[in-house]
Coordinates of C-alpha atoms and ligand atoms in Angstrom, one line a residue:
X10 CA 3.4 13.5 18.5
X11 CA 7.1 13.3 20.3
X12 CA 9.3 14.5 17.3
X13 CA 6.6 15.8 14.7
X14 CA 7.5 17.9 12.2
X15 CA 10.4 16.1 12.0
X16 CA 12.3 13.1 10.9
X17 CA 15.7 11.3 10.5
X18 CA 17.5 10.9 7.6
X19 CA 17.7 7.5 5.9
X20 CA 21.3 6.6 6.8
X21 CA 20.9 6.9 10.7
X22 CA 19.5 3.7 11.0
X23 CA 17.5 3.1 14.4
X24 CA 16.4 5.7 16.5
X25 CA 15.3 5.7 19.7
X26 CA 11.4 4.6 20.1
X27 CA 8.5 6.5 19.3
X28 CA 6.2 7.6 21.9
X29 CA 3.0 7.0 21.2
X30 CA 0.0 9.9 21.5
X31 CA -3.4 9.2 20.8
X32 CA -2.9 11.3 17.8
X33 CA -0.1 9.0 16.3
X34 CA -2.1 5.4 16.9
X35 CA -5.1 6.8 14.9
X36 CA -2.4 7.5 12.0
X37 CA -1.1 4.0 12.8
X38 CA -4.3 2.9 12.7
X39 CA -5.5 4.6 9.8
X40 CA -2.5 3.1 7.8
X41 CA -4.4 0.0 7.5
X42 CA -8.3 1.3 7.7
X43 CA -7.6 3.9 5.1
X44 CA -5.9 1.0 2.5
X45 CA -9.0 -1.0 3.0
X46 CA -11.7 1.7 2.9
X47 CA -10.3 2.2 -0.6
X48 CA -9.4 -1.1 -2.1
X49 CA -13.7 -1.5 -1.0
X50 CA -14.3 1.6 -2.2
X51 CA -12.7 0.8 -5.7
X52 CA -13.9 -2.3 -6.3
X53 CA -17.0 -1.6 -7.5
X54 CA -15.6 0.1 -10.4
X55 CA -12.9 -1.8 -11.4
X56 CA -12.0 -2.0 -15.0
X57 CA -14.4 1.1 -15.7
X58 CA -13.1 5.0 -15.7
X59 CA -16.1 6.4 -13.8
X60 CA -17.5 9.8 -15.8
X61 CA -17.3 13.1 -13.6
X62 CA -21.4 12.8 -13.2
X63 CA -20.9 9.4 -11.1
X64 CA -21.2 9.4 -7.3
X65 CA -18.7 7.5 -6.3
X66 CA -20.0 5.3 -3.4
X67 CA -19.1 2.0 -1.1
X68 CA -21.4 0.0 -3.8
X69 CA -19.6 -3.4 -3.9
X70 CA -20.2 -5.4 -7.1
X71 CA -17.8 -4.7 -9.8
X72 CA -16.6 -8.3 -12.1
X73 CA -15.9 -10.1 -9.5
X74 CA -19.4 -9.1 -7.4
X75 CA -17.7 -7.8 -4.0
X76 CA -20.8 -7.2 -1.6
X77 CA -20.6 -3.8 -0.2
X78 CA -17.3 -3.0 2.0
X79 CA -16.0 -5.8 1.0
X80 CA -12.2 -5.8 0.7
X81 CA -10.4 -7.7 -2.3
X82 CA -6.7 -9.7 -2.4
X83 CA -5.2 -6.1 -2.4
X84 CA -6.2 -5.7 1.6
X85 CA -6.0 -9.6 2.0
X86 CA -2.4 -9.7 1.3
X87 CA -2.1 -6.3 3.3
X88 CA -3.3 -8.5 6.4
X89 CA -1.1 -11.2 5.7
X90 CA 2.0 -9.4 5.3
X91 CA 0.7 -7.6 8.6
X92 CA 0.5 -10.8 10.5
X93 CA 3.9 -11.8 9.0
X94 CA 5.4 -8.4 10.9
X95 CA 3.6 -9.3 14.1
X96 CA 5.4 -12.6 13.7
X97 CA 8.7 -11.5 13.3
X98 CA 10.8 -9.1 11.1
X99 CA 10.2 -8.9 7.6
X100 CA 13.8 -9.6 7.0
X101 CA 13.9 -12.6 8.6
X102 CA 11.4 -14.6 10.5
X103 CA 8.4 -12.6 9.1
X104 CA 9.2 -12.9 5.7
X105 CA 8.2 -16.7 6.2
X106 CA 5.5 -15.6 8.0
X107 CA 3.9 -13.6 5.5
X108 CA 4.3 -15.8 2.6
X109 CA 2.8 -18.6 4.9
X110 CA 0.2 -16.2 4.8
X111 CA -0.6 -15.3 1.1
X112 CA -0.4 -19.5 0.6
X113 CA -3.6 -19.8 3.5
X114 CA -5.2 -17.3 1.7
X115 CA -4.6 -18.5 -2.1
X116 CA -5.8 -21.8 -0.6
X117 CA -9.5 -20.0 0.4
X118 CA -9.9 -19.2 -3.6
X119 CA -10.0 -15.7 -3.5
X120 CA -12.3 -14.5 -6.2
X121 CA -10.1 -11.9 -6.9
X122 CA -6.2 -12.4 -7.9
X123 CA -3.5 -11.2 -9.5
X124 CA -2.2 -13.0 -12.4
X125 CA 1.4 -12.8 -11.4
X126 CA 1.0 -13.6 -8.0
X127 CA -1.2 -16.9 -9.3
X128 CA 1.4 -17.8 -11.0
X129 CA 4.2 -17.6 -8.5
X130 CA 1.7 -19.0 -5.9
X131 CA 0.9 -22.0 -7.9
X132 CA 4.5 -22.7 -7.9
X133 CA 6.4 -22.1 -5.1
X134 CA 5.9 -23.4 -1.1
X135 CA 5.1 -22.1 1.7
X136 CA 8.3 -20.2 2.3
X137 CA 9.7 -17.1 1.6
X138 CA 13.1 -18.7 -0.3
X139 CA 10.8 -20.7 -2.4
X140 CA 8.1 -17.8 -3.2
X141 CA 11.3 -15.2 -3.9
X142 CA 12.8 -17.9 -6.3
X143 CA 10.0 -18.8 -7.8
X144 CA 8.9 -15.0 -8.6
X145 CA 12.9 -14.0 -10.0
X146 CA 12.4 -17.3 -12.3
X147 CA 9.2 -15.6 -13.5
X148 CA 10.8 -12.4 -14.2
X149 CA 14.0 -14.5 -16.0
X150 CA 11.4 -16.4 -18.3
X151 CA 9.3 -13.8 -19.0
X152 CA 10.7 -10.0 -18.0
X153 CA 7.3 -8.7 -17.3
X154 CA 6.7 -9.0 -13.7
X155 CA 6.1 -5.0 -13.0
X156 CA 2.7 -5.5 -11.9
X157 CA 0.9 -3.3 -9.2
X158 CA 0.5 -6.3 -6.5
X159 CA 3.1 -5.8 -4.9
X160 CA 2.7 -1.8 -4.2
X161 CA -1.3 -3.0 -2.9
X162 CA 0.2 -4.8 0.2
X163 CA 3.5 -2.6 1.6
X164 CA 1.9 -0.5 3.8
X165 CA 2.0 -2.5 7.0
X166 CA 6.3 -2.7 6.1
X167 CA 5.9 1.0 6.8
X168 CA 4.5 -0.1 10.7
X169 CA 7.1 -2.6 11.6
X170 CA 9.5 0.1 10.8
X171 CA 8.3 3.3 12.2
X172 CA 11.9 4.2 14.9
X173 CA 14.7 3.0 11.6
X174 CA 13.7 3.8 8.2
X175 CA 16.5 2.2 6.8
X176 CA 15.1 -1.4 7.5
X177 CA 11.8 -0.3 6.2
X178 CA 12.8 0.1 3.0
X179 CA 15.1 -3.2 2.8
X180 CA 12.0 -4.8 4.5
X181 CA 9.4 -3.4 1.6
X182 CA 11.6 -4.6 -0.7
X183 CA 11.9 -8.1 0.3
X184 CA 8.3 -8.1 0.8
X185 CA 8.3 -7.2 -2.8
X186 CA 10.5 -9.6 -4.2
X187 CA 8.3 -12.9 -2.8
X188 CA 6.2 -12.1 -6.1
X189 CA 7.2 -9.4 -8.1
X190 CA 10.7 -9.4 -9.3
X191 CA 10.9 -6.5 -11.1
X192 CA 13.4 -3.9 -9.5
X193 CA 10.6 -1.2 -10.4
X194 CA 8.0 -3.1 -8.2
X195 CA 10.6 -3.1 -5.3
X196 CA 11.5 0.5 -6.0
X197 CA 7.8 1.6 -5.9
X198 CA 7.2 -0.7 -2.4
X199 CA 10.1 1.2 -0.9
X200 CA 9.2 4.7 -2.3
X201 CA 5.7 4.4 -1.1
X202 CA 6.6 1.9 2.5
X203 CA 9.1 5.1 3.4
X204 CA 6.4 7.3 2.5
X205 CA 4.0 6.2 4.6
X206 CA 6.6 5.8 7.8
X207 CA 7.8 9.2 7.0
X208 CA 3.5 10.0 7.1
X209 CA 2.7 8.3 10.4
X210 CA 5.9 10.2 12.0
X211 CA 5.4 13.6 11.1
X212 CA 2.3 14.2 9.9
X213 CA 3.3 15.1 6.2
X214 CA 3.8 14.1 2.4
X215 CA 7.1 14.5 2.0
X216 CA 8.0 11.4 2.3
X217 CA 8.3 10.9 -1.9
X218 CA 10.6 13.2 -2.7
X219 CA 12.6 12.6 0.6
X220 CA 12.5 9.2 -0.4
X221 CA 14.4 10.1 -3.8
X222 CA 16.8 12.6 -2.4
X223 CA 18.7 9.9 -0.6
X224 CA 17.8 7.4 -3.2
X225 CA 20.8 6.4 -5.9
X226 CA 21.0 8.4 -9.2
X227 CA 19.3 5.8 -11.5
X228 CA 16.3 5.1 -9.0
X229 CA 16.2 8.8 -8.4
X230 CA 16.4 9.9 -11.9
X231 CA 13.6 7.3 -13.2
X232 CA 11.0 8.2 -10.1
X233 CA 11.6 12.0 -10.1
X234 CA 10.3 12.8 -13.7
X235 CA 7.0 10.2 -12.8
X236 CA 6.2 11.9 -9.7
X237 CA 6.3 15.4 -11.6
X238 CA 4.1 13.6 -14.1
X239 CA 1.8 12.8 -11.5
X240 CA 1.8 16.1 -10.3
X241 CA 0.4 17.7 -13.4
X242 CA -2.2 14.9 -14.8
X243 CA -4.2 13.8 -16.0
X244 CA -4.2 10.8 -15.3
X245 CA -4.8 9.5 -19.2
X246 CA -1.0 10.3 -19.1
X247 CA -0.8 7.1 -16.9
X248 CA -3.7 5.0 -17.1
X249 CA -2.4 1.3 -17.6
X250 CA -2.4 1.4 -13.9
X251 CA -1.8 -2.1 -13.8
X252 CA 1.5 -1.6 -13.8
X253 CA 3.4 -0.5 -10.9
X254 CA 5.1 2.4 -12.7
X255 CA 1.7 3.9 -13.3
X256 CA -0.3 2.3 -10.4
X257 CA 1.9 4.8 -8.1
X258 CA 1.1 7.6 -10.5
X259 CA -2.1 7.6 -10.0
X260 CA -2.2 7.2 -6.3
X261 CA 0.6 10.0 -6.2
X262 CA -2.0 12.3 -8.8
X263 CA -4.9 11.6 -6.8
X264 CA -2.7 12.7 -3.5
X265 CA -1.4 15.3 -4.6
X266 CA -4.0 17.3 -6.9
X267 CA -6.6 17.1 -4.5
X268 CA -7.2 19.9 -1.6
X269 CA -4.8 18.6 1.4
X270 CA -5.6 21.3 4.0
X271 CA -7.4 19.1 6.2
X272 CA -9.1 15.3 7.3
X273 CA -11.5 15.8 4.1
X274 CA -8.6 15.3 1.9
X275 CA -9.0 11.6 2.5
X276 CA -12.3 10.6 1.1
X277 CA -11.6 13.2 -1.9
X278 CA -8.7 12.2 -2.9
X279 CA -9.7 8.1 -2.8
X280 CA -12.6 9.4 -4.9
X281 CA -10.2 10.8 -7.3
X282 CA -8.5 7.9 -7.3
X283 CA -11.4 6.0 -8.5
X284 CA -12.3 8.6 -10.9
X285 CA -8.8 7.6 -12.3
X286 CA -10.4 4.3 -13.5
X287 CA -9.5 1.1 -14.7
X288 CA -7.4 -0.7 -11.6
X289 CA -9.6 1.1 -9.5
X290 CA -9.8 -1.0 -5.6
X291 CA -6.0 -1.1 -6.0
X292 CA -5.4 2.3 -7.1
X293 CA -7.2 3.4 -4.2
X294 CA -5.9 0.9 -1.7
X295 CA -2.2 2.5 -2.5
X296 CA -3.4 5.7 -2.0
X297 CA -5.7 4.8 0.8
X298 CA -2.4 3.6 3.0
X299 CA -0.6 6.9 2.6
X300 CA -3.6 9.2 3.0
X301 CA -4.3 7.0 5.7
X302 CA -1.1 7.5 7.7
X303 CA -1.4 11.4 7.2
X304 CA -4.7 11.9 8.5
X305 CA -5.6 9.2 10.7
X306 CA -8.3 6.2 10.9
X307 CA -10.5 9.4 12.3
X308 CA -10.6 10.7 8.3
X309 CA -12.0 7.7 7.1
X310 CA -16.0 7.9 7.0
X311 CA -17.9 5.8 9.5
X312 CA -20.7 4.7 7.4
X313 CA -17.4 3.0 5.4
X314 CA -16.0 1.9 8.5
X315 CA -19.1 -0.2 9.6
X316 CA -18.9 -2.0 6.0
X317 CA -15.4 -2.7 5.6
X318 CA -14.9 -6.8 6.0
X319 CA -13.0 -9.2 4.6
X320 CA -10.3 -12.3 4.1
X321 CA -9.8 -13.4 6.6
X322 CA -13.2 -13.0 8.2
X323 CA -12.2 -9.5 10.2
X324 CA -13.8 -6.5 10.3
X325 CA -12.5 -2.9 11.0
X326 CA -11.9 -2.9 14.4
X327 CA -9.6 -6.2 13.9
X328 CA -8.1 -4.7 11.2
X329 CA -7.2 -1.4 13.7
X330 CA -5.8 -3.7 16.5
X331 CA -3.6 -5.4 13.8
X332 CA -1.8 -2.3 12.7
X333 CA -1.3 -1.5 16.4
X334 CA 0.2 -5.2 17.0
X335 CA 2.4 -4.3 14.1
X336 CA 3.4 -1.5 15.3
X337 CA 4.2 -2.8 18.8
X338 CA 6.6 -5.7 17.5
X339 CA 8.4 -2.7 15.6
X340 CA 9.1 -1.6 19.3
X341 CA 6.6 0.8 19.8
Ligands
LIG16 MG1 -8.2 -6.3 -5.8

């Protein structure tokens, strides 16, 4: 990849368009394919804590009765964000398109949906301003809108702004704000999308720490010790992973404590995320976005890819095409 190993600091804004090689295209596809793989892998174990003796397989089931390889709301909403990103800039027209996509998906009566997202989508129209206002209203009334439901769908934002980390961070916050007004949700999405973008461009997991180096002091002082704790474990220290903070920690724990010396890291870390238990589809989907950005679609086992499917009647090749379209819409 042109420019591999180098990255522009966030403050420099737009940089020269990347030149895409087979390797970087594999990473671009990997962002969405590994998100879906983690989601579908975890779906069969949701709200459980699999013991050390339990095989983690693409088995489906779980409390919502998913088919083997079927992805859940995490990837469905990720697809809606990706389609919005193809339609336009996620800081403008694309944000409306993403909001409309959420409503199209919700109109199909999905079997699994986060509580907070359901409340917002029930009250909002199909445009970004209405949805963001409904989310802000929910936050003002309850103060409890820090679920992991925006972090789980933030991966495609990275693909739309591969050449512009500042735009990536800005867009990630706006997409989060559509349903999750808690500042920690927006910060988590900004950090994670930045890190996914960084992994596609540089092939490293340096993104989370680099993001915090450039963040304001309040954000840095909040998240830096949380990353430290994630790297130390154990996951019982951040077990409430329906909360965005513990969800990010669980994903980072799985990524940072498994052997990252080669592409086998992707499967090992996804299985590890599932083993942490509780909201397993979501923590593995979150981890998958970053793992796929680093190791590429090729690191996702073929027997998993063959089974992957979900809203809106998509299979893995279409998901991979969508990832390329998002990157292309961003100027690739
Ligand atoms: Mg789910």
